[in-house]
Amino acid sequence: MLENERYQCPCCGEPVEAVLDLSAGDQQYIEDCPVCCRPLVFNLYTDGTQWSLDVRSENE
Ligand SMILES: [Zn+2]
């Protein structure tokens, strides 16, 4: 199950949309911001239905 989630990049402050795969459970992964190209750490917590997403810059 895929969900779209909008977040604000912690580096450049631009609004970005992420695609979340809720079927894989809790995940941590790194993806580059499409605006400023800096690596962002995504922490996704999900039970398959509800989710919360935490995005931070890799340097924090
Ligand atoms: Zn950015």
PDB file of C-alpha atoms and ligand atoms in Angstrom:
ATOM      1  CA  MET A   1       0.000   0.000   0.000  1.00  0.00           C
ATOM      2  CA  LEU A   2       1.476   3.298  -1.071  1.00  0.00           C
ATOM      3  CA  GLU A   3       0.648   6.668   0.398  1.00  0.00           C
ATOM      4  CA  ASN A   4       1.715  10.137  -0.594  1.00  0.00           C
ATOM      5  CA  GLU A   5       2.854  12.398   2.185  1.00  0.00           C
ATOM      6  CA  ARG A   6       3.899  16.004   1.937  1.00  0.00           C
ATOM      7  CA  TYR A   7       6.700  17.184   4.138  1.00  0.00           C
ATOM      8  CA  GLN A   8       8.910  20.203   4.432  1.00  0.00           C
ATOM      9  CA  CYS A   9      12.563  19.653   3.697  1.00  0.00           C
ATOM     10  CA  PRO A  10      14.561  20.413   6.879  1.00  0.00           C
ATOM     11  CA  CYS A  11      17.472  21.689   4.769  1.00  0.00           C
ATOM     12  CA  CYS A  12      15.917  24.047   2.240  1.00  0.00           C
ATOM     13  CA  GLY A  13      12.387  24.421   3.664  1.00  0.00           C
ATOM     14  CA  GLU A  14      10.699  23.543   0.384  1.00  0.00           C
ATOM     15  CA  PRO A  15       7.519  21.429   0.408  1.00  0.00           C
ATOM     16  CA  VAL A  16       8.202  17.998  -1.090  1.00  0.00           C
ATOM     17  CA  GLU A  17       6.056  14.950  -1.639  1.00  0.00           C
ATOM     18  CA  ALA A  18       7.246  11.489  -0.568  1.00  0.00           C
ATOM     19  CA  VAL A  19       5.790   8.120  -1.512  1.00  0.00           C
ATOM     20  CA  LEU A  20       5.557   5.820   1.508  1.00  0.00           C
ATOM     21  CA  ASP A  21       5.348   2.058   1.301  1.00  0.00           C
ATOM     22  CA  LEU A  22       3.300   1.106   4.355  1.00  0.00           C
ATOM     23  CA  SER A  23       3.383  -2.619   3.615  1.00  0.00           C
ATOM     24  CA  ALA A  24       7.027  -2.948   4.662  1.00  0.00           C
ATOM     25  CA  GLY A  25       6.563  -1.890   8.292  1.00  0.00           C
ATOM     26  CA  ASP A  26       8.815   0.485  10.149  1.00  0.00           C
ATOM     27  CA  GLN A  27      11.593   1.779   7.955  1.00  0.00           C
ATOM     28  CA  GLN A  28      14.552   4.088   8.047  1.00  0.00           C
ATOM     29  CA  TYR A  29      16.042   5.148   4.764  1.00  0.00           C
ATOM     30  CA  ILE A  30      17.948   7.967   3.149  1.00  0.00           C
ATOM     31  CA  GLU A  31      16.731   9.850   0.120  1.00  0.00           C
ATOM     32  CA  ASP A  32      18.038  12.997  -1.479  1.00  0.00           C
ATOM     33  CA  CYS A  33      15.817  16.051  -1.416  1.00  0.00           C
ATOM     34  CA  PRO A  34      14.667  16.662  -5.010  1.00  0.00           C
ATOM     35  CA  VAL A  35      15.034  20.404  -4.494  1.00  0.00           C
ATOM     36  CA  CYS A  36      18.369  20.892  -2.714  1.00  0.00           C
ATOM     37  CA  CYS A  37      19.798  17.369  -3.302  1.00  0.00           C
ATOM     38  CA  ARG A  38      20.951  16.984   0.299  1.00  0.00           C
ATOM     39  CA  PRO A  39      20.509  13.561   1.884  1.00  0.00           C
ATOM     40  CA  LEU A  40      17.523  13.324   4.216  1.00  0.00           C
ATOM     41  CA  VAL A  41      16.892  10.585   6.761  1.00  0.00           C
ATOM     42  CA  PHE A  42      13.341   9.275   6.719  1.00  0.00           C
ATOM     43  CA  ASN A  43      11.942   7.451   9.713  1.00  0.00           C
ATOM     44  CA  LEU A  44       8.609   5.848   8.926  1.00  0.00           C
ATOM     45  CA  TYR A  45       6.600   4.241  11.690  1.00  0.00           C
ATOM     46  CA  THR A  46       3.581   2.265  10.582  1.00  0.00           C
ATOM     47  CA  ASP A  47       1.332  -0.611  11.520  1.00  0.00           C
ATOM     48  CA  GLY A  48       0.099  -0.850   7.910  1.00  0.00           C
ATOM     49  CA  THR A  49      -2.823   1.519   8.390  1.00  0.00           C
ATOM     50  CA  GLN A  50      -1.708   4.482  10.444  1.00  0.00           C
ATOM     51  CA  TRP A  51       1.688   6.013   9.957  1.00  0.00           C
ATOM     52  CA  SER A  52       3.885   8.834  11.043  1.00  0.00           C
ATOM     53  CA  LEU A  53       6.838  10.177   9.162  1.00  0.00           C
ATOM     54  CA  ASP A  54       9.844  11.930  10.597  1.00  0.00           C
ATOM     55  CA  VAL A  55      12.248  13.660   8.196  1.00  0.00           C
ATOM     56  CA  ARG A  56      15.522  15.153   9.275  1.00  0.00           C
ATOM     57  CA  SER A  57      18.765  16.165   7.681  1.00  0.00           C
ATOM     58  CA  GLU A  58      21.528  13.596   7.850  1.00  0.00           C
ATOM     59  CA  ASN A  59      23.838  15.876   9.815  1.00  0.00           C
ATOM     60  CA  GLU A  60      21.555  16.334  12.826  1.00  0.00           C
TER      61      GLU A  60
HETATM   62 ZN    ZN B   1      15.755  20.352   0.344  1.00  0.00          ZN
END
